[in-house]
Coordinates of C-alpha atoms in Angstrom, one line a residue:
Chain A
M1 CA -0.2 0.1 -0.1
N2 CA 0.9 3.6 -1.0
S3 CA 0.9 6.1 2.0
A4 CA -0.7 9.1 1.4
L5 CA 1.1 11.4 -1.8
D6 CA 1.9 15.1 -0.9
L7 CA -0.6 17.3 -1.6
P8 CA 1.4 20.2 -3.7
L9 CA -0.4 23.7 -2.3
L10 CA -1.6 24.8 -5.7
R11 CA -3.6 21.4 -6.1
F12 CA -5.2 21.8 -2.4
A13 CA -5.9 25.4 -3.1
L14 CA -8.6 24.2 -5.5
V15 CA -10.7 22.7 -2.7
Y16 CA -11.3 26.8 -1.8
I17 CA -13.4 26.6 -4.9
L18 CA -15.7 24.6 -3.3
L19 CA -16.3 26.7 -0.6
L20 CA -16.9 29.7 -3.0
A21 CA -19.2 27.6 -4.3
V22 CA -21.0 27.1 -0.9
L23 CA -20.8 31.3 -0.6
W24 CA -22.1 31.8 -3.7
L25 CA -25.4 29.4 -2.8
M26 CA -26.2 30.8 0.3
K27 CA -25.9 34.4 -0.9
K28 CA -28.6 33.4 -3.5
A29 CA -30.8 32.0 -1.0
R30 CA -30.6 34.9 1.4
I31 CA -28.6 32.7 4.5
H32 CA -27.3 35.7 6.5
K33 CA -24.6 33.3 7.5
T34 CA -22.1 34.2 4.8
A35 CA -19.8 36.1 7.3
L36 CA -19.7 33.2 9.9
L37 CA -18.8 30.9 7.1
I38 CA -16.1 33.2 5.7
T39 CA -14.9 33.6 9.4
A40 CA -14.9 30.0 10.2
S41 CA -13.2 28.2 7.4
M42 CA -10.2 31.4 7.8
R43 CA -9.9 30.5 11.3
M44 CA -10.3 26.7 10.8
T45 CA -7.4 27.3 8.1
V46 CA -5.3 29.4 10.5
Q47 CA -5.9 27.0 13.6
L48 CA -5.0 24.1 11.5
I49 CA -2.2 25.4 10.2
L50 CA -0.9 26.7 13.3
A51 CA -1.5 23.1 14.7
G52 CA 0.2 21.5 11.5
L53 CA 3.4 23.5 12.1
L54 CA 3.5 23.0 16.0
L55 CA 2.8 19.2 15.6
T56 CA 5.6 19.1 13.1
W57 CA 7.8 20.9 15.7
I58 CA 6.9 18.8 18.8
F59 CA 7.5 15.5 16.9
K60 CA 10.7 16.7 16.0
H61 CA 11.7 17.4 19.5
P62 CA 9.8 14.9 21.5
H63 CA 10.0 15.8 25.2
P64 CA 7.0 14.6 27.6
L65 CA 6.1 17.9 28.9
L66 CA 5.7 18.8 25.9
T67 CA 3.0 16.1 25.2
L68 CA 1.4 17.0 28.3
G69 CA 1.4 21.0 28.2
Y70 CA -0.5 20.3 24.7
V71 CA -3.0 18.2 26.2
C72 CA -3.3 20.8 29.3
A73 CA -3.6 23.5 26.9
M74 CA -6.8 21.4 24.7
V75 CA -8.8 20.7 28.1
L76 CA -8.3 24.3 29.2
F77 CA -9.5 25.8 25.9
A78 CA -12.1 23.4 25.7
I79 CA -13.4 24.3 29.1
H80 CA -13.1 27.9 28.2
R81 CA -15.5 26.9 25.0
V82 CA -18.3 25.5 26.8
L83 CA -18.2 28.2 29.8
S84 CA -18.4 30.8 27.5
Q85 CA -21.0 29.3 25.8
H86 CA -23.0 29.0 28.9
R87 CA -22.5 32.2 31.1
G88 CA -25.7 31.7 32.6
L89 CA -24.7 28.8 34.9
N90 CA -23.6 30.0 38.3
K91 CA -20.0 29.8 39.3
R92 CA -20.2 26.9 41.2
F93 CA -21.8 24.9 38.6
Q94 CA -19.1 26.1 36.1
W95 CA -16.4 24.6 38.7
V96 CA -18.0 21.3 38.3
V97 CA -18.1 21.6 34.6
A98 CA -14.5 22.4 34.1
A99 CA -13.7 19.7 36.4
S100 CA -16.0 16.8 35.1
L101 CA -14.8 17.8 31.5
A102 CA -11.0 18.0 32.5
G103 CA -11.3 14.9 34.9
S104 CA -13.2 12.6 32.1
G105 CA -11.2 14.0 29.2
L106 CA -8.1 12.9 31.1
A107 CA -9.0 9.6 32.4
V108 CA -10.8 8.4 29.2
L109 CA -7.6 9.3 27.3
L110 CA -5.3 7.7 29.7
F111 CA -7.1 4.7 29.7
F112 CA -7.0 4.6 26.0
V113 CA -3.6 5.4 25.5
C114 CA -2.0 3.2 28.1
L115 CA -4.5 0.4 28.3
V116 CA -6.1 0.0 24.6
V117 CA -3.1 1.3 22.4
G118 CA -0.5 0.4 24.9
V119 CA 1.9 3.0 24.7
N120 CA 3.2 5.7 26.7
I121 CA 1.1 8.7 27.5
T122 CA 4.0 10.7 26.7
E123 CA 3.8 9.5 23.1
A124 CA 3.0 12.5 21.6
Q125 CA 2.1 10.8 18.1
Y126 CA -0.6 8.9 19.9
T127 CA -1.7 11.1 22.5
I128 CA -1.9 14.0 21.1
P129 CA -4.7 13.5 18.5
L130 CA -6.5 10.8 20.2
G131 CA -6.6 13.6 23.0
G132 CA -8.0 16.0 20.5
M133 CA -10.3 13.4 19.3
I134 CA -11.7 12.9 22.7
I135 CA -11.5 15.8 24.4
G136 CA -13.2 17.9 21.6
N137 CA -16.0 15.3 21.3
A138 CA -16.5 15.6 25.0
M139 CA -16.7 19.6 24.6
T140 CA -19.2 19.3 21.7
G141 CA -21.3 16.8 24.0
L142 CA -21.3 18.6 27.1
S143 CA -22.5 22.1 25.4
L144 CA -24.8 20.5 23.5
A145 CA -26.5 19.2 27.4
L146 CA -26.0 22.3 28.6
N147 CA -27.7 24.2 25.9
T148 CA -30.7 21.3 26.4
F149 CA -30.8 21.1 30.3
E150 CA -30.9 25.3 30.3
Q151 CA -33.5 25.6 27.6
N152 CA -35.4 22.8 29.8
L153 CA -35.1 24.7 32.9
A154 CA -36.3 28.0 31.6
A155 CA -38.9 26.5 29.8
N156 CA -40.1 25.1 33.0
T157 CA -40.9 28.0 35.3
N158 CA -44.2 26.4 35.8
R159 CA -43.4 22.8 36.5
L160 CA -40.2 23.8 38.6
A161 CA -42.5 25.9 41.1
S162 CA -45.6 23.8 41.1
L163 CA -43.3 20.9 42.1
L164 CA -41.2 23.2 44.6
N165 CA -44.8 23.9 46.2
W166 CA -45.6 20.3 46.2
G167 CA -42.6 19.7 48.5
A168 CA -40.2 17.8 46.0
H169 CA -37.0 17.5 46.8
P170 CA -35.2 20.0 44.1
Q171 CA -32.7 17.2 43.4
D172 CA -35.9 15.0 42.2
I173 CA -37.3 18.1 40.5
V174 CA -34.2 18.6 38.3
R175 CA -33.1 15.4 38.0
P176 CA -35.2 14.5 34.8
M177 CA -33.9 17.4 33.0
A178 CA -30.7 16.6 33.5
N179 CA -31.4 12.8 32.4
A180 CA -33.1 14.6 29.3
A181 CA -29.9 16.7 28.8
L182 CA -27.6 13.4 28.5
E183 CA -29.8 11.5 26.3
T184 CA -29.7 14.6 23.6
A185 CA -26.0 14.9 24.1
L186 CA -25.6 10.9 23.4
L187 CA -28.3 10.7 20.4
P188 CA -25.6 11.9 17.9
T189 CA -22.6 9.7 19.1
I190 CA -24.7 6.8 18.9
N191 CA -26.8 7.6 15.8
S192 CA -23.1 8.0 14.2
M193 CA -22.5 4.4 15.6
L194 CA -25.4 3.2 13.6
G195 CA -24.5 4.8 10.2
T196 CA -20.5 4.0 10.3
G197 CA -19.5 1.8 7.6
I198 CA -22.4 1.8 5.8
V199 CA -22.7 5.0 4.3
W200 CA -19.6 7.4 5.6
L201 CA -16.3 6.2 6.8
P202 CA -15.3 8.1 9.8
G203 CA -12.3 10.4 9.7
M204 CA -10.1 8.4 11.7
L205 CA -10.6 5.4 9.7
T206 CA -10.0 7.7 6.3
G207 CA -7.0 9.0 7.3
Q208 CA -5.3 6.0 8.6
I209 CA -6.3 4.2 5.3
L210 CA -5.0 7.0 2.9
A211 CA -2.1 6.9 5.5
G212 CA -1.5 3.2 4.1
T213 CA -2.5 1.2 7.5
L214 CA -4.4 -1.9 6.6
P215 CA -8.2 -1.2 6.8
T216 CA -8.6 -4.0 9.1
T217 CA -6.2 -2.5 11.7
A218 CA -8.2 1.3 11.2
I219 CA -11.5 -0.2 11.8
L220 CA -9.9 -1.5 15.0
Y221 CA -9.2 2.1 15.8
Q222 CA -12.0 3.3 14.8
I223 CA -14.0 1.2 16.6
A224 CA -12.3 1.9 19.8
I225 CA -12.2 5.4 19.3
M226 CA -15.8 5.6 18.8
I227 CA -16.3 3.8 22.0
A228 CA -14.1 6.2 23.9
I229 CA -16.0 9.0 22.8
C230 CA -19.3 7.5 23.4
A231 CA -17.9 7.3 26.9
V232 CA -16.2 10.7 27.9
V233 CA -19.5 12.4 26.4
C234 CA -21.5 10.1 28.9
L235 CA -19.3 10.5 31.6
A236 CA -18.2 14.3 31.2
V237 CA -22.4 15.4 30.8
F238 CA -23.4 13.1 33.4
C239 CA -20.9 14.1 36.3
S240 CA -21.5 17.9 34.7
L241 CA -25.0 17.7 35.2
Y242 CA -25.5 15.2 38.5
F243 CA -22.9 17.2 40.4
G244 CA -24.1 20.8 39.0
C245 CA -27.6 20.1 40.4
H246 CA -26.4 20.4 43.6
T247 CA -25.4 23.9 42.9
L248 CA -29.2 24.9 41.9
Y249 CA -30.4 24.9 45.0
D250 CA -29.2 27.0 48.3
K251 CA -29.8 25.3 51.8
H252 CA -33.4 26.7 52.2
Y253 CA -33.9 24.3 49.1
R254 CA -34.9 27.4 47.0
L255 CA -34.2 27.0 43.5
I256 CA -31.5 29.1 42.1
L257 CA -31.4 28.8 38.8
A258 CA -29.6 32.0 36.9
N259 CA -27.0 34.3 37.9
P260 CA -28.1 37.5 40.0
P261 CA -28.4 39.9 38.0
K262 CA -25.6 42.4 38.1
E263 CA -26.4 45.6 39.4
Chain B
M1 CA -57.8 30.0 69.5
N2 CA -53.8 29.7 68.7
T3 CA -52.1 31.6 66.0
L4 CA -50.8 30.0 63.1
F5 CA -49.1 33.0 61.6
S6 CA -48.0 36.2 62.5
L7 CA -45.9 38.8 60.7
R8 CA -44.1 41.5 62.0
T9 CA -42.5 44.2 60.2
V10 CA -41.8 42.4 57.1
R11 CA -40.5 43.5 54.2
Q12 CA -40.1 42.3 50.9
H13 CA -39.4 43.5 47.4
G14 CA -39.7 47.3 48.5
L15 CA -43.0 46.3 49.7
C16 CA -44.0 46.9 53.8
Y17 CA -46.2 44.3 55.1
P18 CA -48.8 45.3 57.9
D19 CA -48.6 42.9 61.0
I20 CA -51.0 39.9 60.4
D21 CA -52.0 37.5 62.7
I22 CA -53.6 34.4 61.1
A23 CA -55.6 32.0 63.6
E24 CA -55.3 28.2 63.3
G25 CA -58.0 26.2 62.2
C26 CA -59.8 29.1 60.3
T27 CA -60.4 30.3 56.9
S28 CA -59.1 33.4 55.8
F29 CA -59.1 35.2 52.7
I30 CA -56.3 37.8 51.6
T31 CA -57.3 40.3 49.0
G32 CA -55.8 43.6 47.8
A33 CA -54.8 45.1 44.5
S34 CA -52.5 43.8 42.0
G35 CA -48.7 44.4 42.9
C36 CA -49.3 44.4 46.6
G37 CA -47.6 41.2 47.5
K38 CA -50.4 38.8 47.9
S39 CA -48.5 35.9 46.0
S40 CA -45.1 37.2 47.6
L41 CA -46.7 36.9 51.0
F42 CA -47.4 33.2 50.3
C43 CA -44.1 32.5 48.9
L44 CA -42.8 34.0 52.3
L45 CA -45.1 31.6 54.4
N46 CA -44.3 28.7 52.5
G47 CA -40.3 29.5 52.6
T48 CA -39.5 29.3 49.1
A49 CA -38.7 33.0 49.4
Q50 CA -37.1 34.7 52.4
A51 CA -38.1 38.5 53.5
E52 CA -35.3 41.0 53.5
S53 CA -36.7 41.9 56.8
G54 CA -38.8 41.7 59.9
T55 CA -39.9 38.2 61.1
I56 CA -42.9 35.5 60.1
V57 CA -43.6 32.9 63.3
Y58 CA -45.4 29.9 62.6
R59 CA -47.2 28.1 65.6
S60 CA -45.1 30.4 67.7
R61 CA -41.4 29.8 66.3
P62 CA -39.7 31.8 63.6
I63 CA -40.1 30.3 60.3
E64 CA -36.2 29.9 59.7
D65 CA -35.9 27.3 62.5
Y66 CA -38.2 24.8 60.4
E67 CA -36.6 22.3 58.3
P68 CA -37.4 23.9 54.6
L69 CA -38.6 21.0 53.2
A70 CA -40.5 19.6 56.0
L71 CA -42.4 23.1 56.4
R72 CA -43.4 23.2 52.6
R73 CA -44.9 19.8 53.1
E74 CA -47.1 21.2 55.7
V75 CA -48.1 24.6 54.7
L76 CA -48.9 23.5 51.3
L77 CA -48.8 26.0 48.4
V78 CA -51.2 25.8 45.6
G79 CA -49.8 28.1 43.2
Q80 CA -51.7 30.7 40.9
Q81 CA -49.8 28.9 37.5
V82 CA -51.6 25.6 37.1
F83 CA -49.2 22.7 35.5
L84 CA -50.3 19.2 34.8
F85 CA -48.1 16.6 33.4
D86 CA -48.9 15.0 30.0
G87 CA -51.4 12.2 30.6
S88 CA -54.8 11.3 32.7
I89 CA -55.7 12.5 36.0
Q90 CA -54.5 9.3 37.5
D91 CA -51.2 9.8 35.9
N92 CA -50.6 13.3 37.1
F93 CA -51.8 12.1 40.7
A94 CA -49.2 9.0 40.2
T95 CA -46.7 11.2 38.9
F96 CA -47.0 14.0 41.7
Y97 CA -46.8 11.4 44.4
E98 CA -43.9 9.9 42.9
Y99 CA -42.1 13.2 43.5
R100 CA -42.7 13.0 46.9
H101 CA -41.6 8.9 47.4
K102 CA -45.4 8.4 48.6
P103 CA -48.1 6.0 47.3
C104 CA -50.1 7.4 44.9
P105 CA -53.9 7.5 46.6
S106 CA -56.8 5.3 45.6
A107 CA -59.5 5.6 43.2
A108 CA -61.9 6.5 45.9
T109 CA -59.9 9.0 47.4
M110 CA -58.8 11.1 43.9
L111 CA -62.9 10.9 43.2
A112 CA -63.7 12.4 46.3
M113 CA -60.9 15.3 45.9
L114 CA -62.0 16.2 42.5
A115 CA -66.0 16.2 43.5
L116 CA -64.8 18.6 46.3
C117 CA -63.3 20.6 43.8
Q118 CA -66.8 20.3 41.5
L119 CA -64.9 18.3 38.9
D120 CA -66.8 15.1 38.1
M121 CA -64.9 13.7 35.3
P122 CA -63.3 10.1 35.4
L123 CA -60.2 9.7 36.5
H124 CA -58.5 8.5 32.6
T125 CA -59.6 11.8 31.1
A126 CA -56.7 13.0 29.3
C127 CA -55.6 16.4 30.8
A128 CA -54.7 17.8 27.4
H129 CA -58.3 17.8 26.6
L130 CA -59.4 19.5 30.0
S131 CA -60.5 23.3 29.8
G132 CA -58.4 25.7 31.8
G133 CA -61.1 25.9 34.7
E134 CA -60.9 21.9 34.8
R135 CA -57.3 22.0 34.8
Q136 CA -57.5 24.3 37.4
R137 CA -59.7 22.2 39.6
V138 CA -57.8 19.0 39.0
Y139 CA -54.3 21.0 40.0
V140 CA -56.0 22.4 43.4
A141 CA -57.2 18.8 44.1
L142 CA -54.2 17.5 43.5
F143 CA -52.9 19.5 46.6
L144 CA -55.8 18.8 48.3
S145 CA -55.3 15.1 48.6
L146 CA -51.8 15.7 50.4
Q147 CA -54.3 16.5 53.3
T148 CA -51.9 19.1 55.0
P149 CA -52.7 21.3 58.3
V150 CA -52.3 24.1 56.4
L151 CA -53.5 25.2 52.7
L152 CA -52.6 28.6 50.5
L153 CA -55.1 28.9 47.9
D154 CA -53.4 31.2 44.9
E155 CA -56.2 32.6 43.1
P156 CA -58.2 28.8 43.2
S157 CA -61.5 30.4 41.4
A158 CA -59.3 32.4 38.6
A159 CA -60.5 30.0 35.6
L160 CA -64.2 29.4 37.3
D161 CA -67.4 30.8 36.5
A162 CA -68.9 32.4 40.1
H163 CA -71.4 29.7 40.8
T164 CA -68.7 26.9 40.3
A165 CA -66.3 29.5 42.6
H166 CA -68.8 29.4 45.4
A167 CA -69.3 25.7 45.5
M168 CA -65.8 24.8 45.2
L169 CA -64.9 27.3 48.1
G170 CA -67.8 26.2 50.0
A171 CA -66.7 22.7 49.5
L172 CA -63.0 23.3 50.3
H173 CA -64.1 25.4 53.7
A174 CA -66.4 23.1 54.9
H175 CA -63.7 19.8 54.1
C176 CA -61.0 22.4 56.2
Q177 CA -63.0 22.8 59.2
A178 CA -64.4 19.5 59.4
R179 CA -60.7 18.5 59.8
G180 CA -59.4 21.4 61.6
A181 CA -57.2 22.3 59.0
S182 CA -56.4 26.3 58.3
L183 CA -57.1 27.5 55.1
L184 CA -55.7 30.9 53.4
V185 CA -57.5 32.2 50.4
I186 CA -56.0 34.9 47.8
S187 CA -59.1 36.1 45.8
H188 CA -59.8 38.9 44.2
D189 CA -63.5 38.3 44.6
V190 CA -64.8 40.0 47.4
S191 CA -68.2 38.1 47.5
L192 CA -66.0 34.7 48.4
A193 CA -64.4 36.3 51.0
Q194 CA -67.7 37.8 52.6
R195 CA -69.7 34.3 52.3
Y196 CA -66.6 32.1 53.8
A197 CA -63.8 34.2 55.4
H198 CA -63.1 34.0 59.1
T199 CA -60.9 36.5 59.0
H200 CA -60.5 39.0 55.9
I201 CA -57.2 40.5 55.4
A202 CA -57.0 43.2 52.8
L203 CA -53.5 44.3 51.8
P204 CA -52.7 48.0 51.6
T205 CA -52.1 49.3 47.9
P206 CA -48.3 49.6 47.7
H207 CA -47.2 53.3 48.1
K208 CA -45.5 52.7 44.6
E209 CA -48.0 52.3 42.4
Q210 CA -50.1 55.2 44.1
N211 CA -47.2 57.5 42.7
H212 CA -47.7 56.0 39.0
E213 CA -51.7 57.0 39.2

């Protein structure tokens, strides 16, 4: 098998023609997200170029601290992304989310790299890409779950007030909404498991095949990473919401749902 | 008669409440203009809100001394905003009781509570098909079935016609009197208050509003 052909920059640039086609269609259909698409594609280009340069440098100068530092930076960025999208959460809830994301992301990554793949966690070639997939998916899942959870709380003020007056424990009142959010967060992962291999070949599998890995080896990695992603989403969301629920009521069992308005 | 609640110099959300005493085992009506803090008063009494200053005494102990959930389960507030789950009337009883980790009452009890609220309907009726007034009565019947020593009703007859409102309040009044329970009702309907109230508390119109007018 051949490893992936080098992509000359000029031919690589051809792919941006597709982007122009999308932009043209969006303009025609009067979709007002053209600015966002341009920003997003430019950011993606710049971020990936930087990541490519950085990874090349790290692979040339391997050092355990560099690998760990890279992973830590990924975790911190993921936490920042999630929290910046959910400013309505109270301070304690934000800490719970940060700890859950970091804890479950690192735990699953450690398990995957050390036990499943069987290499040292400081091995940049494995830890960094796998860490990106695991932590990135945890971030997306958590963000989705928190969106659903916050929307549910906001849309159900009547239900919350009624059950509170009914004398139900605040934890019991909020728990079904937390469970619904966990379900919502897991659905995309589960759905992608259902479709995988029939219609589409997932990114990591495609990448490995392009790089010349035997498909039989590549699918093992793919199956493993999909289960790891499912696990990390489940763990991060469950911990965030399960422990986060406790921050939603005070010692008088009154619900405190939003940040107090700033004066 | 023992005093159930007494309020002294209570302030909340910029409103000053008058000093109020409510006797145990009575039916008391609370009336007043919109925005005078009637619903907020009920939230203070069941402990879902806290007064900014002043003292509220319940059965001769300050309200903060009580375990919050226990107090809320004893001083039961039936709010103005009706909430029912999807499903039948019976399902609603079952779900609500599940939230209290209590066994669902028998069909006979449920029907008796509905009858007190002037609602004659089979238990398998889907709540989605009920009218606003019917939903409100199912809601009150649910809370009534807990048989608490104190029941706070916030505008229980808002969605009812005058005849049904009188029949329901009359039945609830008689039921609570027979059990020795205290009933507190917020209502705009003065005729209801005149008919059933042992005590009628008229909250003053807040100064804030007077300035606006």
